[in-house]
Short mmCIF file of C-alpha atoms in Angstrom, two decimals:
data_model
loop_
_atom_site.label_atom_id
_atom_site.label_comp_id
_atom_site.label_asym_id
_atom_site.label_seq_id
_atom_site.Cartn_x
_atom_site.Cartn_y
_atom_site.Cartn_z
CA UNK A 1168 38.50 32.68 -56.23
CA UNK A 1169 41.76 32.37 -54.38
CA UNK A 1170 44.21 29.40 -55.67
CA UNK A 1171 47.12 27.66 -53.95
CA UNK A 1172 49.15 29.18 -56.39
CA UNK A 1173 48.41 32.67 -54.92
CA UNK A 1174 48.82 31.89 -51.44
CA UNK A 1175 52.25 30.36 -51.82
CA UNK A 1176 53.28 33.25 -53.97
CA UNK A 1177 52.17 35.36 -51.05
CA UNK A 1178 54.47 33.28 -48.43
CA UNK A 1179 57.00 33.61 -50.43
CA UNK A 1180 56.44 37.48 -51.10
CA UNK A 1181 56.25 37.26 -46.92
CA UNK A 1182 59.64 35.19 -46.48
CA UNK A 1183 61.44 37.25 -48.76
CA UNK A 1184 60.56 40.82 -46.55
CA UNK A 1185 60.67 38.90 -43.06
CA UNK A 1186 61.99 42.00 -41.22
CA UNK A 1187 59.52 44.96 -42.90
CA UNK A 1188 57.01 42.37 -42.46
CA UNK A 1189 57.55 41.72 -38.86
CA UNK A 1190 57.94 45.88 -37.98
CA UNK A 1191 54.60 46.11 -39.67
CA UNK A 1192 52.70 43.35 -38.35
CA UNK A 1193 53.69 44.25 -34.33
CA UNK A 1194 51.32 47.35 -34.46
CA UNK A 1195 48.53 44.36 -34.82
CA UNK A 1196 50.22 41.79 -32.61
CA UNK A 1197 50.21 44.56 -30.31
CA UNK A 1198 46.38 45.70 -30.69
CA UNK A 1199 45.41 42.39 -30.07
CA UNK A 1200 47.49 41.55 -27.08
CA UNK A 1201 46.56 44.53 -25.64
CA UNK A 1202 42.78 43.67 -25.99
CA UNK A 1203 43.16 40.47 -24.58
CA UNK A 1204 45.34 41.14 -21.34
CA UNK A 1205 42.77 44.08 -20.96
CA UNK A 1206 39.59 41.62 -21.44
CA UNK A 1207 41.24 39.17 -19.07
CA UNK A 1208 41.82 41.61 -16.45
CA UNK A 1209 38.35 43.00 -16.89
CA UNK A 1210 36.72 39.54 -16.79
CA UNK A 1211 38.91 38.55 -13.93
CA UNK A 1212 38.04 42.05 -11.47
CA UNK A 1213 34.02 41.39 -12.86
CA UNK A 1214 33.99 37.55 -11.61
CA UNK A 1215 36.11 39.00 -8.40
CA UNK A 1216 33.01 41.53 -7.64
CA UNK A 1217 30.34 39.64 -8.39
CA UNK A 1218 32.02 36.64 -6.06
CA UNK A 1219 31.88 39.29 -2.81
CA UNK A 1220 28.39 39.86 -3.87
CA UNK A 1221 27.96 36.07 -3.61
CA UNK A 1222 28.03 36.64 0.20
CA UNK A 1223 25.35 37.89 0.44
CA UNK A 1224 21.78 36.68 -1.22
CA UNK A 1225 20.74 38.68 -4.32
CA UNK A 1226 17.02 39.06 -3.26
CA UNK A 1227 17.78 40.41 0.02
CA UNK A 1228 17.12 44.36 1.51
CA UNK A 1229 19.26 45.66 4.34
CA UNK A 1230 17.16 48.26 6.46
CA UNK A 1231 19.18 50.85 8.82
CA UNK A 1232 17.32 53.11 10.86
CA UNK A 1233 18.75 56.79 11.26
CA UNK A 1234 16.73 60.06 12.24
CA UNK A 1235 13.90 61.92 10.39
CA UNK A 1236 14.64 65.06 8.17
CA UNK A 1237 10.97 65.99 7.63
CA UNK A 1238 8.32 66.90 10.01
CA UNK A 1239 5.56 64.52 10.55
CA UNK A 1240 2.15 65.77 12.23
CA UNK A 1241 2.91 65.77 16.29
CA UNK A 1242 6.57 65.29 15.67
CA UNK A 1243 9.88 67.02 14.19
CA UNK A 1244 12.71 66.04 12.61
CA UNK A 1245 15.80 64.98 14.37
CA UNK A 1246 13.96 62.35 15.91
CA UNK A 1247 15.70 58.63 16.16
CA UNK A 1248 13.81 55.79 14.77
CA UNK A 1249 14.61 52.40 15.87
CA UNK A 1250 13.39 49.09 15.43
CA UNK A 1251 12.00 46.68 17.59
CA UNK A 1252 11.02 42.96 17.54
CA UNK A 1253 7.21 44.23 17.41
CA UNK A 1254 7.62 45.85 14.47
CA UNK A 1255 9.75 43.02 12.63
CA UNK A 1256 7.10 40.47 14.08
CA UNK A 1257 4.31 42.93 12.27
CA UNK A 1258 6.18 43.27 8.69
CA UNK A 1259 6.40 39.49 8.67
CA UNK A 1260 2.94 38.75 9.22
CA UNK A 1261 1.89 42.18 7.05
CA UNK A 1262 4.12 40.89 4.19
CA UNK A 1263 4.34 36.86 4.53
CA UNK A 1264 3.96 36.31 1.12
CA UNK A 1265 6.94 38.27 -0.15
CA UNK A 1266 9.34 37.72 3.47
CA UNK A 1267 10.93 34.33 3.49
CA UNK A 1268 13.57 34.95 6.37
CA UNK A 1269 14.02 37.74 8.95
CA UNK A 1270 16.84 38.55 11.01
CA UNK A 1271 17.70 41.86 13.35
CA UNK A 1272 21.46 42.75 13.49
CA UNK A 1273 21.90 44.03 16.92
CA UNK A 1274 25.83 45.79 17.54
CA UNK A 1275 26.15 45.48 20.70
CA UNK A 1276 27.25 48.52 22.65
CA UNK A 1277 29.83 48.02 25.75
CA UNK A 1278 30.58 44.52 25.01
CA UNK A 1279 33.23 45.22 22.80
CA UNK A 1280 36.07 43.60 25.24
CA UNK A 1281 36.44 40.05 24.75
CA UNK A 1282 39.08 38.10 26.80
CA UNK A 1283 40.17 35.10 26.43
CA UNK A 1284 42.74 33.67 29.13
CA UNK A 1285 45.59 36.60 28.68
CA UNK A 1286 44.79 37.56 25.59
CA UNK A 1287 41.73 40.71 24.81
CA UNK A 1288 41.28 42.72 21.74
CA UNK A 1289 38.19 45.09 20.81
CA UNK A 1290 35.83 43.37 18.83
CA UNK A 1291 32.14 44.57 17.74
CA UNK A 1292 29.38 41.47 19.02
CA UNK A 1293 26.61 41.44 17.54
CA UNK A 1294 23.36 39.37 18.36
CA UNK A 1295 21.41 37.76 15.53
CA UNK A 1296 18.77 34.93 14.79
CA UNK A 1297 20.19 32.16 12.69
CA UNK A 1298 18.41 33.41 9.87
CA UNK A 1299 20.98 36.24 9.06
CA UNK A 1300 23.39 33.54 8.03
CA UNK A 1301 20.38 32.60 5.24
CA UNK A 1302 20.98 36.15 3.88
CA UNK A 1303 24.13 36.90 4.44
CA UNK A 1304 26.26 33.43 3.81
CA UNK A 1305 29.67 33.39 5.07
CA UNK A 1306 32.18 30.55 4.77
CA UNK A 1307 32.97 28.54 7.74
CA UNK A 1308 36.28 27.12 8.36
CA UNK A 1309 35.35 25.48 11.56
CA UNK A 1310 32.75 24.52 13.50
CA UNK A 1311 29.02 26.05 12.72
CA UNK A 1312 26.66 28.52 12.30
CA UNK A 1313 24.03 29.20 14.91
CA UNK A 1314 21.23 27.36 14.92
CA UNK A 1315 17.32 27.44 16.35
CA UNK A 1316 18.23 26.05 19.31
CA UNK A 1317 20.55 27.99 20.36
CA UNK A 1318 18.26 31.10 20.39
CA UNK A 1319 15.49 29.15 21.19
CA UNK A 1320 17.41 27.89 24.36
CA UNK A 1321 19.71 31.24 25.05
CA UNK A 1322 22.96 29.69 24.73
CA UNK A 1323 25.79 31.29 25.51
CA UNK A 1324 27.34 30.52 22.42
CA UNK A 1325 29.57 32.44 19.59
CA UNK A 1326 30.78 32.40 15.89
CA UNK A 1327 33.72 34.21 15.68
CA UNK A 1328 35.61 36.40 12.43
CA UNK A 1329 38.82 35.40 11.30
CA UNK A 1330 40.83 38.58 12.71
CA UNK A 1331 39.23 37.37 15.97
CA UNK A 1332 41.07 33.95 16.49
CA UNK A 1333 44.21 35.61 15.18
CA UNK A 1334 43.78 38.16 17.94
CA UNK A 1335 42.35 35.94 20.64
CA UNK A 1336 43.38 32.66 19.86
CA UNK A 1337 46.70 32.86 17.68
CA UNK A 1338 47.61 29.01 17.39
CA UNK A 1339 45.00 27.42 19.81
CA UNK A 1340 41.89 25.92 17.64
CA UNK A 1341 39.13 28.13 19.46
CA UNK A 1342 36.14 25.05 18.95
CA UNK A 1343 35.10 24.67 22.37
CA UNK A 1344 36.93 27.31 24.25
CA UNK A 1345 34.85 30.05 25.69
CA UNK A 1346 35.51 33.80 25.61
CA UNK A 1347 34.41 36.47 28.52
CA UNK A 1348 32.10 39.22 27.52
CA UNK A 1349 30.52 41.75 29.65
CA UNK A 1350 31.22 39.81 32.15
CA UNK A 1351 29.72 36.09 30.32
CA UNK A 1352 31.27 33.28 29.34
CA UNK A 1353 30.09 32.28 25.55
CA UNK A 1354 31.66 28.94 23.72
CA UNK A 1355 33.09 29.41 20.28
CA UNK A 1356 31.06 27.23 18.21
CA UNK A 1357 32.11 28.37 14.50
CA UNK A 1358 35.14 30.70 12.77
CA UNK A 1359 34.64 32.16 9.77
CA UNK A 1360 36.80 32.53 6.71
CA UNK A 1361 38.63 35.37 5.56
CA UNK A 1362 35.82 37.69 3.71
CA UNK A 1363 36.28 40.05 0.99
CA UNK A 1364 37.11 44.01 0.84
CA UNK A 1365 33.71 44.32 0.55
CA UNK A 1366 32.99 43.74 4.32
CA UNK A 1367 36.22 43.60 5.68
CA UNK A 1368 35.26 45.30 9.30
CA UNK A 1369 33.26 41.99 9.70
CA UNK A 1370 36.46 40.31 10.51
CA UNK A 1371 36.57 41.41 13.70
CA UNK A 1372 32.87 40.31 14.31
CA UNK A 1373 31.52 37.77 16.57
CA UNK A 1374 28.29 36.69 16.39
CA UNK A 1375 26.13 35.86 19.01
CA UNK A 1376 21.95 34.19 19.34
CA UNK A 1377 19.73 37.43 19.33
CA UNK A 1378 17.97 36.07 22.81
CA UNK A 1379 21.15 36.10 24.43
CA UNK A 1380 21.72 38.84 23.77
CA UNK A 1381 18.50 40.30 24.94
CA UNK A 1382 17.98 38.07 28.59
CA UNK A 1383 22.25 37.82 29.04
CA UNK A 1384 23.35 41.21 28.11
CA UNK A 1385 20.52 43.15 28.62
CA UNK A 1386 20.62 44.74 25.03
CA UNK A 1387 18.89 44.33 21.20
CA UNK A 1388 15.28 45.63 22.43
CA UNK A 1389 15.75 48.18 20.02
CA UNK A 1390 18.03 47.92 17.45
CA UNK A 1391 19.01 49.99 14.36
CA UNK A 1392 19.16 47.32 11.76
CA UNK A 1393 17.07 44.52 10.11
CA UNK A 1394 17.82 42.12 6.90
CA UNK A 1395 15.57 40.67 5.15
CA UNK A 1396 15.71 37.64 2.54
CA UNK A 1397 12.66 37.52 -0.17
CA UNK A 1398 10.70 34.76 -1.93
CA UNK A 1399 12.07 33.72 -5.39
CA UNK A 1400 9.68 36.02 -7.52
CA UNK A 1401 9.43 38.84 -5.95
CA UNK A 1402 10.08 42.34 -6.87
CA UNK A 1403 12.56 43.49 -4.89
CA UNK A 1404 12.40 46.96 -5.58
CA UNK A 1405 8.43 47.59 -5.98
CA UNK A 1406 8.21 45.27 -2.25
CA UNK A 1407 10.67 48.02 -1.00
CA UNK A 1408 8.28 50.89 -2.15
CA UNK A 1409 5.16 48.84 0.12
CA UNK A 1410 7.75 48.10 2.87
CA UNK A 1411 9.06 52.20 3.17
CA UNK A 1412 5.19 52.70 3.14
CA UNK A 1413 4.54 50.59 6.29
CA UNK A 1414 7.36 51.14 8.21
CA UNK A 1415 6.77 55.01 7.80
CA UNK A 1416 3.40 54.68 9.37
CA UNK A 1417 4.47 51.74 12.12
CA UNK A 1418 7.13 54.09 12.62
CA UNK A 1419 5.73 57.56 12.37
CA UNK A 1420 7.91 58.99 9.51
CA UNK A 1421 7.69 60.53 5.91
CA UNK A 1422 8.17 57.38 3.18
CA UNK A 1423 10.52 59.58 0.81
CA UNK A 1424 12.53 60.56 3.95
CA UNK A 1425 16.06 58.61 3.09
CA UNK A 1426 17.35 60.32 6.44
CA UNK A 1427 14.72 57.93 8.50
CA UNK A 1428 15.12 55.17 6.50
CA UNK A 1429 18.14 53.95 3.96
CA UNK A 1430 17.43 50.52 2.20
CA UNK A 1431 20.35 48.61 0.54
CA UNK A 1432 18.92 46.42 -2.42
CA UNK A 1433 21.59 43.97 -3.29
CA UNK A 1434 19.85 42.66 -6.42
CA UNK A 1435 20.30 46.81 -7.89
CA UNK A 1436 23.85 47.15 -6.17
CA UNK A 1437 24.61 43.59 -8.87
CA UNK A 1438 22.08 45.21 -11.66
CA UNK A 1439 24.65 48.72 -11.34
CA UNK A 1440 27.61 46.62 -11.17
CA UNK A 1441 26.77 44.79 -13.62
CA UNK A 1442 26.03 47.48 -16.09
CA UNK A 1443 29.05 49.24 -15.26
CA UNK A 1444 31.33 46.03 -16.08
CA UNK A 1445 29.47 46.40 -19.77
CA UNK A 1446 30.65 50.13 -20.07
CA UNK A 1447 33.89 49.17 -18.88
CA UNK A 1448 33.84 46.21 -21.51
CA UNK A 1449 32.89 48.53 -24.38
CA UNK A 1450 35.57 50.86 -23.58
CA UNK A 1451 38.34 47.80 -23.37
CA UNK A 1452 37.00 46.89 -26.52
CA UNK A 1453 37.12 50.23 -28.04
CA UNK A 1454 40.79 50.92 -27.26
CA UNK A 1455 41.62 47.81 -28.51
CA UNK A 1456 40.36 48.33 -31.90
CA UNK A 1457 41.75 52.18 -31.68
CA UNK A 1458 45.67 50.44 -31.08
CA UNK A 1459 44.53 47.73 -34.14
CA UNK A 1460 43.14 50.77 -36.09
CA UNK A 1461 46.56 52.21 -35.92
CA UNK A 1462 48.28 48.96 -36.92
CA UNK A 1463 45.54 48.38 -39.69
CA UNK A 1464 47.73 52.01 -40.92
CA UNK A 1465 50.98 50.69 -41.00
CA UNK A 1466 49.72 47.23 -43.20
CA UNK A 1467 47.91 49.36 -44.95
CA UNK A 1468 51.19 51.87 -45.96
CA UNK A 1469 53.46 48.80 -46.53
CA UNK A 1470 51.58 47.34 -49.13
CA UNK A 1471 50.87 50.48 -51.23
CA UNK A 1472 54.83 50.55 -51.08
CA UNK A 1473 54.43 46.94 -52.02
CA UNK A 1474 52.45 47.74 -55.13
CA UNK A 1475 54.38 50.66 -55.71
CA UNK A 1476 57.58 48.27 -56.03
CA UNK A 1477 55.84 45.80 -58.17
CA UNK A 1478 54.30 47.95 -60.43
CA UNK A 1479 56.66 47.00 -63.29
CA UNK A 1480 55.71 42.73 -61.91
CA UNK A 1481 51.96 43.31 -62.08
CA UNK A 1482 51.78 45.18 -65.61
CA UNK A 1483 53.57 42.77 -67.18
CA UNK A 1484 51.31 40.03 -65.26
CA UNK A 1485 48.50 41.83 -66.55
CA UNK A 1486 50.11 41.83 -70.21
CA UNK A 1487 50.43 38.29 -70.26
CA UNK A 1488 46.69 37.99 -69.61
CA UNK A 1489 45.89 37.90 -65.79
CA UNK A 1490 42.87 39.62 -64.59
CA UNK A 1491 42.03 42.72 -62.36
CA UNK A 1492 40.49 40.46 -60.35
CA UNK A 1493 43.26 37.84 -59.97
CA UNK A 1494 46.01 41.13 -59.25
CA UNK A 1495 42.99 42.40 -56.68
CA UNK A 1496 43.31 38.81 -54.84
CA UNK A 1497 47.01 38.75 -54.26
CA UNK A 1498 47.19 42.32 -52.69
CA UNK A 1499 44.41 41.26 -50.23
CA UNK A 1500 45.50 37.83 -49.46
CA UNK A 1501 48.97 39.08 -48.66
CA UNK A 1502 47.25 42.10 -46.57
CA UNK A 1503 45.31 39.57 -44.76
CA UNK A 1504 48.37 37.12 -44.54
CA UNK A 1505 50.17 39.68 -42.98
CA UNK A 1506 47.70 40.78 -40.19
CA UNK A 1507 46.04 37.37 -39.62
CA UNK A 1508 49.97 36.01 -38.80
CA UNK A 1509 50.43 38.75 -36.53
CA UNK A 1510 47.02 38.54 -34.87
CA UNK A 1511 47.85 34.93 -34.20
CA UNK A 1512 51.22 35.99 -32.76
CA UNK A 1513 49.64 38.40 -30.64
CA UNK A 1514 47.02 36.39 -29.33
CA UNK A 1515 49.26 33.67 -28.49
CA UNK A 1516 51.45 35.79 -26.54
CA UNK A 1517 48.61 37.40 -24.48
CA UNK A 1518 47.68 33.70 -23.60
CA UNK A 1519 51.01 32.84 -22.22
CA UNK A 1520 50.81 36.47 -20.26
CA UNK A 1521 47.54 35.37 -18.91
CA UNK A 1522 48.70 31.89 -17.80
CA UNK A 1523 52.10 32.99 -16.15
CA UNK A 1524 50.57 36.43 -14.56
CA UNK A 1525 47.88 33.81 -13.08
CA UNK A 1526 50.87 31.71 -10.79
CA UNK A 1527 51.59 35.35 -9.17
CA UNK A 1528 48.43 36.93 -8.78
CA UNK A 1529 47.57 35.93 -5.53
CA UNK A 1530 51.19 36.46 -4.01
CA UNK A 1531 51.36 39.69 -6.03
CA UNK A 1532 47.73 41.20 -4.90
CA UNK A 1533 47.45 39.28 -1.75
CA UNK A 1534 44.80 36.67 -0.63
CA UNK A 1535 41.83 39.56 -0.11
CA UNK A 1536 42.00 40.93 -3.45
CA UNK A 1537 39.59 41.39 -5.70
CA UNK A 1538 41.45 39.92 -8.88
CA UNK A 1539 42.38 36.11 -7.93
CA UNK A 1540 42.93 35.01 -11.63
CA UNK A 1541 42.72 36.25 -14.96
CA UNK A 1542 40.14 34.98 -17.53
CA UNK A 1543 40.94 34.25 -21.10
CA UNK A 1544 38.11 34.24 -22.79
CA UNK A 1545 37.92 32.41 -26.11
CA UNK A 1546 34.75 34.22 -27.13
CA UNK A 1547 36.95 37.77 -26.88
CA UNK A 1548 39.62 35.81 -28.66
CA UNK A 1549 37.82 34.76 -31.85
CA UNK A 1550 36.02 38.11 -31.99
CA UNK A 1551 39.18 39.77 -31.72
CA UNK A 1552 41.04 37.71 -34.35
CA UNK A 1553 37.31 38.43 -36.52
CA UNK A 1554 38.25 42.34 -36.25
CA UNK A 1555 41.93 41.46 -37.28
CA UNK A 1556 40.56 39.57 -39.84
CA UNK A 1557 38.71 43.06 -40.55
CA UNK A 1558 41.69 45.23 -40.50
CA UNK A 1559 43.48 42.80 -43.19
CA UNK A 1560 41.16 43.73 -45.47
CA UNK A 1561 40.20 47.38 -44.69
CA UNK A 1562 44.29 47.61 -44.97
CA UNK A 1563 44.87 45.80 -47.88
CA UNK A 1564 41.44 47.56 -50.07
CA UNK A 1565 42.93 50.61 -51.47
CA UNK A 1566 46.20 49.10 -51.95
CA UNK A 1567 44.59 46.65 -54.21
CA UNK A 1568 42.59 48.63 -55.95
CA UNK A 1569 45.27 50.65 -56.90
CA UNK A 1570 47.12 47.59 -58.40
CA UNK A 1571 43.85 46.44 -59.97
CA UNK A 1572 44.31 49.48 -62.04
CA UNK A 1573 48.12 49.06 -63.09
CA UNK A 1574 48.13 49.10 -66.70
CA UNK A 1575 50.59 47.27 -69.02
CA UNK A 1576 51.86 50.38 -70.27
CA UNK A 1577 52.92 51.24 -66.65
CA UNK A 1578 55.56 48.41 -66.61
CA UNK A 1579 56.79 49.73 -69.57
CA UNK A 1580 57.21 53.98 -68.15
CA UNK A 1581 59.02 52.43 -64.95
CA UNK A 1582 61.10 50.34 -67.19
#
């Protein structure tokens, strides 16, 4: 058992070698600070990834149409495949069970000047039913979203991206000021917020009712790309095998052509994102415990020096009737000492790195980046300071084993 007596013997065995004590214990402080600015920054890009992916709905499929690169019977490949409200009516009512909103995204084509008094920029329109903003949820800094009625009433009306009032609008709020395009005037009923990198083009969108854009602009009859948004409980990826199997007969293409078809499955784009944050986790961890590995060396060295010093101290300690086991105890309690002191140092420190790199993130990476704050998390911290806990003793075992084996008659040769 360990006694009071031994652990202020140890503090003063500490106090007494402050500087070979502190050179020795930074290789730990340093391990573990490392570990934890690395765990913070890892935890910090994760949350920042899986936030852009918090656009979007996780049980959603995007569907783009391209050309086939097999030959069907009566037709080659090469051939365009497009959609049409037909065939999105048909998958609804083929697959009602599994399709709880459906919404075409139509980019419209020779629309793309928008004017607005003096000021015109080149933005891409694009005409969807307000079901698109069920899947795909931006934030909305003013005004609205689209609604039923304004498709169901062809209203010349427009939600507009963020680099689209800069452009168009500067300092004038745009709620309620219409823009020209193709030669119609649309309202501005709804901005959006700045997005993420990980749809940064759709900045420049603007977003119009699908049914104007059909009867007003003449265009989104066929269109090239359809979203989905599933029932809770559904299999995305087995409903994606049925829905590749229907289209490709509606359609008139091979299912396993990718060329005809390409399906984006958000819920596997967060599954592989989120397995490769646990790779890149394992690896933090495993460089961390390589630097504390090396700093478990150094402890480790100093106290067989220790022992070496005190050989003459522990024989005679021994001679005067303490035990192997009470000589074992102090080596590893001032082993542990040691590295637990400087894995508190170290943690500390990473902490107040963490909390000051936090006030300059955002002016340091910008508004759009991924990393918006650092995460300290106090899980990684205790496990950390466990493993330090770890190296104490791994460091301090042979060391004391060798002085559990000093014999009297050793204090006597180095006398």
């Amino acid at each position: 058992m360990f006694s009071y007596f031994q652990f202020s013997e140890v503090l003063s065995s500490i106090r007494e070698h402050k500087v070979r004590n502190i050179l020795t214990g930074f290789g730990i402080a340093w391990g573990i600070f490392i570990l934890v600015v690395l765990l913070s920054i890892g935890e910090g890009f994760q949350k920042g990834v899986m936030r852009m992916f918090g656009e979007y709905t996780a049980n959603s499929l995007w569907l783009y149409s391209g050309q086939t690169s097999q030959n069907q019977i009566g037709s080659f490949h090469g051939r365009s495949i497009v959609f049409t409200q037909q065939v999105m009516e048909q998958l609804v009512s083929r697959f009602s069970d599994e399709v709880k909103v459906i919404s075409p995204e139509v980019t419209l084509v020779n629309t793309s000047h928008v004017h607005y008094e003096e000021n015109y920029n080149l933005q891409t329109i694009k005409g969807v039913l307000p079901a698109f903003f069920a899947i795909k949820k931006p934030t909305v800094v003013l005004g609205r979203l689209l609604n039923e009625r304004d498709n169901q009433l062809e209203r010349n009306v427009a939600v507009i991206g963020s680099n689209a009032r800069k452009t168009l609008f500067r300092d004038v709020n745009p709620i309620g000021e219409s823009i020209i395009m193709s030669g119609s005037w649309y309202k501005v009923i709804g901005v959006l917020g700045e997005k993420t990198i990980l749809d940064q083009q759709a900045q420049n969108d603007i977003y119009i009712p699908y049914a104007s854009a059909q009867n007003y602009l003449q265009q989104g009859r066929e269109f090239n790309c359809m979203v989905l948004g599933l029932n809770e409980g559904v299999d995305v990826s087995q409903f994606e095998k049925k829905l590749r199997v229907f289209l490709g007969r509606a359609l008139d293409f091979h299912t396993d052509d990718n060329s005809a078809l390409y399906v984006i499955n958000f819920e596997d784009q967060v599954k592989s994102f989120q397995k490769l944050f646990g790779g890149i986790k394992i690896f933090l961890w495993l460089v961390g415990i390589c630097l504390l590995l090396v700093g478990t060396v150094g402890v480790g060295n100093m106290m067989l020096v220790i022992v070496r010093e005190r050989t003459h101290e522990l024989g005679i300690r021994k001679a005067l009737g303490a035990s192997p086991r009470a000589i074992f105890n102090l080596i590893m309690i001032e082993s542990l000492g040691v590295t637990f002191l400087s894995g508190i140092f170290g943690l500390l420190l990473a902490l107040g790195t963490v909390s000051v790199a936090n006030i300059f993130v955002t002016d340091l990476l910008g508004e759009e980046a991924v990393i918006d704050h650092l995460y300290f998390n106090n899980y990684a911290a205790i496990a950390a300071l466990l493993v330090v806990i770890v190296s104490g003793c791994v460091a301090g075992w042979i060391p004391a084993q060798k002085a559990m084996s000093i014999q009297p008659i050793d204090a006597i040769r180095q006398e």
